[in-house]
PDB file of N, CA and C in Angstrom:
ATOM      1  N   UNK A 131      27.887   3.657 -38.934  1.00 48.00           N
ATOM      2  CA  UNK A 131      27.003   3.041 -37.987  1.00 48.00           C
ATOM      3  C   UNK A 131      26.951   3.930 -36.743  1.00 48.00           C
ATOM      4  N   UNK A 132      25.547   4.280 -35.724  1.00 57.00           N
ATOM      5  CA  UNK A 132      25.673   5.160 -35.193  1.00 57.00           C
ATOM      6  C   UNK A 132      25.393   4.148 -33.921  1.00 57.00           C
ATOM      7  N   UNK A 133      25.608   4.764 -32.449  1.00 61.00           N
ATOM      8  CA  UNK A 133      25.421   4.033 -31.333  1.00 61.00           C
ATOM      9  C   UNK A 133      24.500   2.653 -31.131  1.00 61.00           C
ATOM     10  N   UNK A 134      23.517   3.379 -31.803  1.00 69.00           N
ATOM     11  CA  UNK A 134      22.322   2.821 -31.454  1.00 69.00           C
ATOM     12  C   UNK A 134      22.212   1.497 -32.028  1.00 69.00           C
ATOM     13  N   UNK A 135      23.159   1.483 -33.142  1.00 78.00           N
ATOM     14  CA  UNK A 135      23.162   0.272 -34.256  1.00 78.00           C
ATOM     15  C   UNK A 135      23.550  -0.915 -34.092  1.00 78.00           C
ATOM     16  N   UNK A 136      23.077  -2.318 -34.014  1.00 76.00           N
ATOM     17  CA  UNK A 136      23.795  -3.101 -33.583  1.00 76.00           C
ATOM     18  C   UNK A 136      24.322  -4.152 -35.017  1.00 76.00           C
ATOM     19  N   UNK A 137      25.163  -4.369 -35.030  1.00 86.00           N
ATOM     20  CA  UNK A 137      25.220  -5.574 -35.918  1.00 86.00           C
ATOM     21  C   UNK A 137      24.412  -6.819 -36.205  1.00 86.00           C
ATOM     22  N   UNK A 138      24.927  -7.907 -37.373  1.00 83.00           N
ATOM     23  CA  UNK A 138      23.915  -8.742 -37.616  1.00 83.00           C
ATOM     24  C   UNK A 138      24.557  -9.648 -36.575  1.00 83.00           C
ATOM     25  N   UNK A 139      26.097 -10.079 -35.986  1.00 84.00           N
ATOM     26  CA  UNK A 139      26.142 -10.801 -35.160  1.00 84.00           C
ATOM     27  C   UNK A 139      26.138 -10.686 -33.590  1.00 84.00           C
ATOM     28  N   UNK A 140      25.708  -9.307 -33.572  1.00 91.00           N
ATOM     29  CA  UNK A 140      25.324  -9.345 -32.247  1.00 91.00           C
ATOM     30  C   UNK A 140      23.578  -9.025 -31.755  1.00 91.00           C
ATOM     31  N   UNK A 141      23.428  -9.404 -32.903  1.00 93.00           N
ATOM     32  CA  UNK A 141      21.469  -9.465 -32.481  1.00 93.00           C
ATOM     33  C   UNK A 141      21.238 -10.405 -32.163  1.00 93.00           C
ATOM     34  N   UNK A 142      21.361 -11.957 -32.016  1.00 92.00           N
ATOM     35  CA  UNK A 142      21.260 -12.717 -31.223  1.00 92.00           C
ATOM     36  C   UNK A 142      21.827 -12.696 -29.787  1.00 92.00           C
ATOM     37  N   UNK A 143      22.522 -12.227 -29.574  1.00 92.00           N
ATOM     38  CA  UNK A 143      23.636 -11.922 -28.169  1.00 92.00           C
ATOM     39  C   UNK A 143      22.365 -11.140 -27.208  1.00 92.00           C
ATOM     40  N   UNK A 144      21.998  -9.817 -28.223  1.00 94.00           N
ATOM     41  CA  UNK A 144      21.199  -9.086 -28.166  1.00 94.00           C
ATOM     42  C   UNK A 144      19.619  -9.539 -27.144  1.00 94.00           C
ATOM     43  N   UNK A 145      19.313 -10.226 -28.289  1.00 95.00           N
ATOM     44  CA  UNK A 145      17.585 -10.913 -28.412  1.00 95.00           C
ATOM     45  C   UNK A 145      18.205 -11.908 -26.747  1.00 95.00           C
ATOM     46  N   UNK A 146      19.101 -12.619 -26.838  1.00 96.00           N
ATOM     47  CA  UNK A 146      19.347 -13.513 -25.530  1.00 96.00           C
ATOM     48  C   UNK A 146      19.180 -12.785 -24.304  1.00 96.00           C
ATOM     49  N   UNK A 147      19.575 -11.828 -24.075  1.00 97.00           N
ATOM     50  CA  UNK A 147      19.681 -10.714 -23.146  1.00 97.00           C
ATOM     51  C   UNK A 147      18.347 -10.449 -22.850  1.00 97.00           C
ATOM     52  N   UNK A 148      18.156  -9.770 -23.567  1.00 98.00           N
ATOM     53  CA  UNK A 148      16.400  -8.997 -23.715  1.00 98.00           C
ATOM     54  C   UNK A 148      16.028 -10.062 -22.444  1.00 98.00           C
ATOM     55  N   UNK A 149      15.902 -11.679 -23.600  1.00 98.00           N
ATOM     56  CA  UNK A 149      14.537 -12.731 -22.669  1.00 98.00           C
ATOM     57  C   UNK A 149      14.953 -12.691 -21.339  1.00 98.00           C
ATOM     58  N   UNK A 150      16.394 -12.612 -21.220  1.00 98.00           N
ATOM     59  CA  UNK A 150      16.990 -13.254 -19.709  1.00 98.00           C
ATOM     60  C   UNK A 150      16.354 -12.076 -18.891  1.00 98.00           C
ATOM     61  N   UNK A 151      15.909 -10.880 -19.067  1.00 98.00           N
ATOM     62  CA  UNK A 151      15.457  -9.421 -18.566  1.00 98.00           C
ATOM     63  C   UNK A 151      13.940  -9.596 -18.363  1.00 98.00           C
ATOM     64  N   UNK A 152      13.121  -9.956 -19.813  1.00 98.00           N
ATOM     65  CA  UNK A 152      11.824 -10.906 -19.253  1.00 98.00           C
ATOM     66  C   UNK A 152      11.817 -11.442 -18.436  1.00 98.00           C
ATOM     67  N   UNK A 153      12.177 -12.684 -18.669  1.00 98.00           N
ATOM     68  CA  UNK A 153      12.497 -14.054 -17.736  1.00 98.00           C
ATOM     69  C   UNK A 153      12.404 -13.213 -16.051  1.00 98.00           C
ATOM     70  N   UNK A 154      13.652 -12.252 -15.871  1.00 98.00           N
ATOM     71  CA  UNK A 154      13.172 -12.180 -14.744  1.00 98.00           C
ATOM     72  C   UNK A 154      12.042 -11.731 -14.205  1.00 98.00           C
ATOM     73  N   UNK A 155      11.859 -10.467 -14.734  1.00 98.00           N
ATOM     74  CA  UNK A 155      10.990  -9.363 -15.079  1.00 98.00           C
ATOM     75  C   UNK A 155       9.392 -10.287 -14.582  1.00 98.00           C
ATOM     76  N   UNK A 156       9.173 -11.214 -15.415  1.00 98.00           N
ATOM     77  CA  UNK A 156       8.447 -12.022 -15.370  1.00 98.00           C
ATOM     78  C   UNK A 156       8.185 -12.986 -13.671  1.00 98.00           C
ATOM     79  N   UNK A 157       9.414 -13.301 -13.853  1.00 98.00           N
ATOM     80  CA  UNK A 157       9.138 -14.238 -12.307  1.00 98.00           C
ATOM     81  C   UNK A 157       8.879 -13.593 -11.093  1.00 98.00           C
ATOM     82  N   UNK A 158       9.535 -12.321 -10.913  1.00 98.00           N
ATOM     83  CA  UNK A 158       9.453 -11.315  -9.963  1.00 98.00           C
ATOM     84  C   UNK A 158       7.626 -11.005  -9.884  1.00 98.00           C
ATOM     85  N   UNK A 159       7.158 -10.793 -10.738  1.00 98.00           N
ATOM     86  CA  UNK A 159       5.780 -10.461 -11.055  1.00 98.00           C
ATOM     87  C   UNK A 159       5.346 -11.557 -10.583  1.00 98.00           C
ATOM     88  N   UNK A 160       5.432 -12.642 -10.901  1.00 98.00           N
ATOM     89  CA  UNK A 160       5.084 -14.111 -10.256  1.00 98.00           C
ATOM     90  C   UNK A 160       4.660 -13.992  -8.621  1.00 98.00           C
ATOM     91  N   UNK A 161       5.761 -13.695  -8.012  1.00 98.00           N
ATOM     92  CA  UNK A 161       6.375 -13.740  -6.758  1.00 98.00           C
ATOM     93  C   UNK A 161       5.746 -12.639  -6.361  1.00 98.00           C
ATOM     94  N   UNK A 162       5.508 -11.343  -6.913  1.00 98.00           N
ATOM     95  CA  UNK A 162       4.257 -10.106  -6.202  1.00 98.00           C
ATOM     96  C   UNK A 162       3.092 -10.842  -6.251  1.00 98.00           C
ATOM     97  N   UNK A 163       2.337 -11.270  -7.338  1.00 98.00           N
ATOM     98  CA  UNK A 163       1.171 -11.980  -7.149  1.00 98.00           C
ATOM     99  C   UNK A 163       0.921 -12.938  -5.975  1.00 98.00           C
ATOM    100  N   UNK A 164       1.682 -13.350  -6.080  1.00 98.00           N
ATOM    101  CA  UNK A 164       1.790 -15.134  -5.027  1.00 98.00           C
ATOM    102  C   UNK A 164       1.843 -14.013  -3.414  1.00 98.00           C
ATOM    103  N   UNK A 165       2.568 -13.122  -3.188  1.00 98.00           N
ATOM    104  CA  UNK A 165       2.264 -12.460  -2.043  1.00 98.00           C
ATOM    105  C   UNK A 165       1.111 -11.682  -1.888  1.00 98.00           C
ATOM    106  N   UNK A 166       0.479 -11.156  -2.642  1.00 98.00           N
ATOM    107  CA  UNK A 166      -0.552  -9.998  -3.253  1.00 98.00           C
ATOM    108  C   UNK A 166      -1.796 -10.965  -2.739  1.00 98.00           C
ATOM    109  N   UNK A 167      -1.892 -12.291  -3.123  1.00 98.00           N
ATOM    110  CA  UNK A 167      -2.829 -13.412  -2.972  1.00 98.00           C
ATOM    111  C   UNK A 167      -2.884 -13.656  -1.901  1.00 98.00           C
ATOM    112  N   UNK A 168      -1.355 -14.129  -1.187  1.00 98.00           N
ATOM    113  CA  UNK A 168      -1.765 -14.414  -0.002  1.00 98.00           C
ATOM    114  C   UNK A 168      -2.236 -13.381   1.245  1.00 98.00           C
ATOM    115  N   UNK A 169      -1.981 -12.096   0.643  1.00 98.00           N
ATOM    116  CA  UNK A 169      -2.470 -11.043   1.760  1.00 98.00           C
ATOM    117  C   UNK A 169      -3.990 -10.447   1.057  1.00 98.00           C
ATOM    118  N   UNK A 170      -4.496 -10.912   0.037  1.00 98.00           N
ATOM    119  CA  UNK A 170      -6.097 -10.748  -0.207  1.00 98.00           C
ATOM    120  C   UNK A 170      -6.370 -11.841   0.867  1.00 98.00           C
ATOM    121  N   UNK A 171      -6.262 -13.063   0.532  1.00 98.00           N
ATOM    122  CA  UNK A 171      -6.811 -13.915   1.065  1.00 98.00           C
ATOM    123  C   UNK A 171      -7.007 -13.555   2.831  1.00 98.00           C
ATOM    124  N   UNK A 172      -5.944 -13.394   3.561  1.00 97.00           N
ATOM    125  CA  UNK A 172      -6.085 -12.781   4.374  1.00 97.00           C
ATOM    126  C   UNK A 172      -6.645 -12.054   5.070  1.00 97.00           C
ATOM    127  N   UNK A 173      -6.635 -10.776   4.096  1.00 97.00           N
ATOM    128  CA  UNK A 173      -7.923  -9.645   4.323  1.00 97.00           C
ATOM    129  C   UNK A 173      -9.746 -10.265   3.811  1.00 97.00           C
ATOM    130  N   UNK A 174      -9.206 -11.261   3.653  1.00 97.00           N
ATOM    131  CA  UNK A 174     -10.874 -11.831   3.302  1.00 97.00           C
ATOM    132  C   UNK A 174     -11.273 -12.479   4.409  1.00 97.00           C
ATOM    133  N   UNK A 175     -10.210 -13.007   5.156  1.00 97.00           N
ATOM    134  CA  UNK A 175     -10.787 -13.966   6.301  1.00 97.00           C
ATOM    135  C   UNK A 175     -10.632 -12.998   7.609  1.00 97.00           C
ATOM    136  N   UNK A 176      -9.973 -12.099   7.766  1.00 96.00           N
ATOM    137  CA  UNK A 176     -10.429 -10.835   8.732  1.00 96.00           C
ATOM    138  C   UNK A 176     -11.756 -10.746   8.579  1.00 96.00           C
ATOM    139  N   UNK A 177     -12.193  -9.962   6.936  1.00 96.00           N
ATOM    140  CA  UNK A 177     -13.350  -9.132   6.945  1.00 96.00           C
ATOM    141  C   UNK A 177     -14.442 -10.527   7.650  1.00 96.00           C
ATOM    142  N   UNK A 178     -14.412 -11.837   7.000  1.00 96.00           N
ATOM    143  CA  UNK A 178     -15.282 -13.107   7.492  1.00 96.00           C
ATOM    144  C   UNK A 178     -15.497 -12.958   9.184  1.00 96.00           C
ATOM    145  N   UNK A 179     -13.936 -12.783  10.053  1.00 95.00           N
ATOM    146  CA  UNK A 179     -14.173 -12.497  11.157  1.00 95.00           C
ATOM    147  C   UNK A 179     -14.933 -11.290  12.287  1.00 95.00           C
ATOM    148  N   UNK A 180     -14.802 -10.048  11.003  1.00 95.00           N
ATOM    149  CA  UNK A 180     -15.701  -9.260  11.446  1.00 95.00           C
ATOM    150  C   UNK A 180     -17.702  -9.296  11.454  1.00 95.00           C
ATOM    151  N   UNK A 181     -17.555  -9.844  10.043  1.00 95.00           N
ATOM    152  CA  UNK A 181     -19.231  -9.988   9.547  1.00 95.00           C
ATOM    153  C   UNK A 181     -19.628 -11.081  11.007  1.00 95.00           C
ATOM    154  N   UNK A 182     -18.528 -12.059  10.778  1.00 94.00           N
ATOM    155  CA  UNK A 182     -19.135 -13.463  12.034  1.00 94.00           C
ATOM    156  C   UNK A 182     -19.011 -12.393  13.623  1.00 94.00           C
ATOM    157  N   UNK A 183     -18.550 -11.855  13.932  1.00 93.00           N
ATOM    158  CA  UNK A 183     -18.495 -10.963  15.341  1.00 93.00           C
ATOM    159  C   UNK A 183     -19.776  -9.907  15.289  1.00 93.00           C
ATOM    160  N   UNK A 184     -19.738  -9.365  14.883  1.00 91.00           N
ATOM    161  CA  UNK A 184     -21.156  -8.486  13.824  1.00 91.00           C
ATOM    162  C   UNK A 184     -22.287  -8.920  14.176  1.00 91.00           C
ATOM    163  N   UNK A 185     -22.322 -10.273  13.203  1.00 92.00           N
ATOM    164  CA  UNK A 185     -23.528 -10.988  13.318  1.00 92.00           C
ATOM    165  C   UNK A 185     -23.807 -11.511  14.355  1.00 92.00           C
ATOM    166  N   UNK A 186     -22.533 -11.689  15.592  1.00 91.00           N
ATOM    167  CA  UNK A 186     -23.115 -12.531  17.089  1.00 91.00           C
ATOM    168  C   UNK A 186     -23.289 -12.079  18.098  1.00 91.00           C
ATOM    169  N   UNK A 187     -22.557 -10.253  17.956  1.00 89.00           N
ATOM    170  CA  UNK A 187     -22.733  -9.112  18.638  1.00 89.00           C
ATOM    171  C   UNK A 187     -24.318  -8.799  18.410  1.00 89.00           C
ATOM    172  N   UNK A 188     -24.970  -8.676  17.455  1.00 87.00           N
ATOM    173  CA  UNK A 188     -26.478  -8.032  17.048  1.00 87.00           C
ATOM    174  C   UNK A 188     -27.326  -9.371  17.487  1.00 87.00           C
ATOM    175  N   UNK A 189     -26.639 -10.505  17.489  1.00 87.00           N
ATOM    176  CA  UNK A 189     -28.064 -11.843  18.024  1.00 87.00           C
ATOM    177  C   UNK A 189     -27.942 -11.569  19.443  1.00 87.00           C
ATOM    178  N   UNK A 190     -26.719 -11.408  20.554  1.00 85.00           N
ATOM    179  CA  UNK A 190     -27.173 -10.926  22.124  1.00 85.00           C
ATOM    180  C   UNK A 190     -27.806 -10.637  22.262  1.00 85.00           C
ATOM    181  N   UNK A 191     -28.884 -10.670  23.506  1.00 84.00           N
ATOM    182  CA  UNK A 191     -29.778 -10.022  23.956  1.00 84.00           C
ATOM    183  C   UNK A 191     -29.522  -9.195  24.637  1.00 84.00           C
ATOM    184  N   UNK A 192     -30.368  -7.880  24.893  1.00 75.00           N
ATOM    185  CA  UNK A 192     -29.826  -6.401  25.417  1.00 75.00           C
ATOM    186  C   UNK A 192     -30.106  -6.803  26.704  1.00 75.00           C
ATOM    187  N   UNK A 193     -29.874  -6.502  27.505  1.00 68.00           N
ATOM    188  CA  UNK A 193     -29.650  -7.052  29.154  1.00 68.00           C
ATOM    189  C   UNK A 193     -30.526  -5.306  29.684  1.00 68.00           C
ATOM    190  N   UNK A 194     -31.559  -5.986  30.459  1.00 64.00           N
ATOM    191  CA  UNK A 194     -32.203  -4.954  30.950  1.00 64.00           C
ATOM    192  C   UNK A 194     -31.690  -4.441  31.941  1.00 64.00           C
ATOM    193  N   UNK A 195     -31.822  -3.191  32.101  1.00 55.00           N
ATOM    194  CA  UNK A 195     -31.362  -1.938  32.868  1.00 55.00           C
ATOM    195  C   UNK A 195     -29.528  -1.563  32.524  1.00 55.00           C
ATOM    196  N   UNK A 196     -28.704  -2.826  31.364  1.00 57.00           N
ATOM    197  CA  UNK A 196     -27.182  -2.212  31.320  1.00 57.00           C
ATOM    198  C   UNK A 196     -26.975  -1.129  30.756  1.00 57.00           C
ATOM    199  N   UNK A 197     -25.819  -0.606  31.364  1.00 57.00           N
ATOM    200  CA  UNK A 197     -25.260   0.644  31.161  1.00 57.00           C
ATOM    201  C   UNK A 197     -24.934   0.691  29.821  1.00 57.00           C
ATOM    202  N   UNK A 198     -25.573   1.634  28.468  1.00 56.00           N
ATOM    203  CA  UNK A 198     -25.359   1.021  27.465  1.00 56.00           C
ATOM    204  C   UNK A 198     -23.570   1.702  27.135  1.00 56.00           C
ATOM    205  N   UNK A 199     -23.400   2.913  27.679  1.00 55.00           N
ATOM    206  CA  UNK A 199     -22.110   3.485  27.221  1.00 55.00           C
ATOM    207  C   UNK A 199     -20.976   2.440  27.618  1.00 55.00           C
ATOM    208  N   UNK A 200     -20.684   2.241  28.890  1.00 55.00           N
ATOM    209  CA  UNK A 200     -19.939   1.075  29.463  1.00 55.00           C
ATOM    210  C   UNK A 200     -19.804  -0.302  28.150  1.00 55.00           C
ATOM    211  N   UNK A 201     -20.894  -0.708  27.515  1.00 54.00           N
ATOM    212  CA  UNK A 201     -21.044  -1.794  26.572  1.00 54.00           C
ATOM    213  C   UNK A 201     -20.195  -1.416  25.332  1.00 54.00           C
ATOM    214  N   UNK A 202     -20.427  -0.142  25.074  1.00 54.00           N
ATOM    215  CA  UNK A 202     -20.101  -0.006  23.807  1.00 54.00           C
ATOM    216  C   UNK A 202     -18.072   0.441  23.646  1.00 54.00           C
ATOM    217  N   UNK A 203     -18.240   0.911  25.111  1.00 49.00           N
ATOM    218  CA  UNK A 203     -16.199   0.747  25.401  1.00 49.00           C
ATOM    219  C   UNK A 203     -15.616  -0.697  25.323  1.00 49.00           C
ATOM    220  N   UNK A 204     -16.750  -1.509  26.051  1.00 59.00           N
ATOM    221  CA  UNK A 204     -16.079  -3.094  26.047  1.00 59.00           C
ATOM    222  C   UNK A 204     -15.832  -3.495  24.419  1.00 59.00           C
ATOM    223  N   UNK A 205     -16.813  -3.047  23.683  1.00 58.00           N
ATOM    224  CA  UNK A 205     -16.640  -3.849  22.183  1.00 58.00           C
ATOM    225  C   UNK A 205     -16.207  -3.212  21.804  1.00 58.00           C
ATOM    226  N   UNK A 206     -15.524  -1.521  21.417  1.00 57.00           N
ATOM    227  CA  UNK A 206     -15.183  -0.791  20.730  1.00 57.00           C
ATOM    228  C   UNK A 206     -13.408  -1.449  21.157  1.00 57.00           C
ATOM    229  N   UNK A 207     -13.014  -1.723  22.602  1.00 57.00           N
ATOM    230  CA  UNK A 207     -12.032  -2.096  23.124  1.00 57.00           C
ATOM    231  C   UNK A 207     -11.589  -3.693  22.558  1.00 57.00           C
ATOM    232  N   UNK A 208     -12.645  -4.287  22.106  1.00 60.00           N
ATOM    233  CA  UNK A 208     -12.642  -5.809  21.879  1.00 60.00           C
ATOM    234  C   UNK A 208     -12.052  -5.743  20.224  1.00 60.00           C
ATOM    235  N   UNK A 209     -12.943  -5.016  19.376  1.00 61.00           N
ATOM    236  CA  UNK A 209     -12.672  -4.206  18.526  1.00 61.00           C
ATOM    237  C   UNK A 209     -11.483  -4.122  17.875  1.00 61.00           C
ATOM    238  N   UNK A 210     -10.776  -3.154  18.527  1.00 56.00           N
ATOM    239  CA  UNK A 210      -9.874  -2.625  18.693  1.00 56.00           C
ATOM    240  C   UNK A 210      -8.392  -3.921  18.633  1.00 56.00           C
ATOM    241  N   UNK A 211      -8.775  -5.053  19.708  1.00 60.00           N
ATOM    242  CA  UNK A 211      -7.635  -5.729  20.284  1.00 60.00           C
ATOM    243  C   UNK A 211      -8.104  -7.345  18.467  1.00 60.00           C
ATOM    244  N   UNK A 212      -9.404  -6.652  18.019  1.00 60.00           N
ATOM    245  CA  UNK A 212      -9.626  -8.218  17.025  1.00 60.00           C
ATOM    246  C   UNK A 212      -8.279  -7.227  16.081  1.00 60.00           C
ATOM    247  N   UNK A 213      -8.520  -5.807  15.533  1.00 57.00           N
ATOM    248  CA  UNK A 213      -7.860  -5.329  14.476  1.00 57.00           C
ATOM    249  C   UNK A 213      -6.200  -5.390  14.787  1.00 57.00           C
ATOM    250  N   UNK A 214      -5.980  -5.146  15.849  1.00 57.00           N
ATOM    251  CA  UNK A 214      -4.474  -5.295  16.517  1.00 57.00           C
ATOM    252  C   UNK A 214      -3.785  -6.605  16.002  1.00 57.00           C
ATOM    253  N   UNK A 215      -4.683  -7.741  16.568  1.00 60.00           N
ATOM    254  CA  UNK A 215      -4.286  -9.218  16.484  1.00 60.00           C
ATOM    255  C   UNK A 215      -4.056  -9.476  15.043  1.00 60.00           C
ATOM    256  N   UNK A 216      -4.642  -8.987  13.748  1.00 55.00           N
ATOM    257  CA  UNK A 216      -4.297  -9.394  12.727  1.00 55.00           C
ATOM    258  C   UNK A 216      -3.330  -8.976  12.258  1.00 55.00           C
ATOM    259  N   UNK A 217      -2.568 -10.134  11.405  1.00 56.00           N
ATOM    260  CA  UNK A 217      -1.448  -9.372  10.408  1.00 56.00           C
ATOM    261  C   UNK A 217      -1.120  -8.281   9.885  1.00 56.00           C
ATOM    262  N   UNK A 218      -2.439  -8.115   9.071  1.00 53.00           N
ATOM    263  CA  UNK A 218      -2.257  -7.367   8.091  1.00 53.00           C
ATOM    264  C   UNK A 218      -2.438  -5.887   8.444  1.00 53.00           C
ATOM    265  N   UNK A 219      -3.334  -5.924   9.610  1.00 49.00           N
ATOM    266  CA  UNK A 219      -3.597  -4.601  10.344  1.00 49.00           C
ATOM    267  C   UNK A 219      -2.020  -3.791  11.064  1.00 49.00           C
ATOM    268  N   UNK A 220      -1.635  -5.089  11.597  1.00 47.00           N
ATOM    269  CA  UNK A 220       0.143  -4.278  12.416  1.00 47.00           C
ATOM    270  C   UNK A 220       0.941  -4.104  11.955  1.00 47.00           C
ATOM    271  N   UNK A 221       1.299  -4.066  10.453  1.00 48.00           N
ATOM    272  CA  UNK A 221       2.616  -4.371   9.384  1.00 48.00           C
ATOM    273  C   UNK A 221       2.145  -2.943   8.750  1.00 48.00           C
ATOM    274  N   UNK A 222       3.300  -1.859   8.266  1.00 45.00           N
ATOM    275  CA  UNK A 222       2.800  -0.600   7.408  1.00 45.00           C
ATOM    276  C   UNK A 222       2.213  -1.264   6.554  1.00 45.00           C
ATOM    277  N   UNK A 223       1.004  -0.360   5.388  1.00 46.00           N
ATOM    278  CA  UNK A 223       0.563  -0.095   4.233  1.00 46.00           C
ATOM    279  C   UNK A 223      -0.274  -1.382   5.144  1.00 46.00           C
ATOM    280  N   UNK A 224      -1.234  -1.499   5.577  1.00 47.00           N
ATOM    281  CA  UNK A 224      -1.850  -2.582   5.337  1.00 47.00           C
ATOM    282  C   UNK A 224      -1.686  -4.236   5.119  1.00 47.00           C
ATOM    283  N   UNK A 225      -0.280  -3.968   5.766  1.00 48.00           N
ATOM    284  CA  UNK A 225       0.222  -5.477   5.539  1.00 48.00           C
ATOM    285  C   UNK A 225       1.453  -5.785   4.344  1.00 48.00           C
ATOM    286  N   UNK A 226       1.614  -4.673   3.290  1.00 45.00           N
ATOM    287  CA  UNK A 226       1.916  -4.740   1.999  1.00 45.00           C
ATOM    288  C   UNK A 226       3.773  -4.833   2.497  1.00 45.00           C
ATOM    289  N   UNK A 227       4.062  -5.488   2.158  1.00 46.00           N
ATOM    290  CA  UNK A 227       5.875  -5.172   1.827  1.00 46.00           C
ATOM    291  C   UNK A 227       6.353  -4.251   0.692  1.00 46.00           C
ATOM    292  N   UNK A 228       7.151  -3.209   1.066  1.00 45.00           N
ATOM    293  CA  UNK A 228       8.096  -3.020   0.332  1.00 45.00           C
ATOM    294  C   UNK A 228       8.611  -3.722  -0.616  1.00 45.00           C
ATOM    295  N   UNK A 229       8.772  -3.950  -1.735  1.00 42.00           N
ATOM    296  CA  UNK A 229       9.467  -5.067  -2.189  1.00 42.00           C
ATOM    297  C   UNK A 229      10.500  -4.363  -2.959  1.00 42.00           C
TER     298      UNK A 229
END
């Protein structure tokens, strides 16, 4: 019999092992998804907050005679402080953990 060989009474011992290695294998995967979800979801309701800022930035009316460069520091600055404020933006990788 060479290393690799197992007997007939230790192939059940065997096969028990294996599942308990699934089993985890399995739940761990569980537990990436269930985080994976909750940081899509996330990044879905950012992007919602951008389209809704977007869309209420372009309905303003342009204010006659403003300085347009001055305007475009205020929102690029506003911008700036919406991407800061989110989660997923201040955490490396995009929010993602190490796991």
């Amino acid at each position: 019999m060479t290393g690799g060989e197992l007997t007939l009474g230790a192939v059940p011992a065997r096969l028990e092992e294996r599942e308990r290695e699934i089993t985890a294998q399995a739940e761990t995967m569980r537990e990436q998804i269930t985080r994976l979800t909750a940081q899509l979801d996330e990044l879905g309701r950012a992007a919602e907050d951008v389209r809704i800022t977007r869309k209420t930035l372009l309905g303003l009316p342009d204010p006659a005679g403003a300085d347009k460069s001055s305007g475009q520091v205020t929102v690029l600055i506003a911008g700036l402080r919406l991407c800061r404020s989110s989660p997923s933006m201040s955490s490396p990788a995009g929010g993602m953990k190490a796991s």
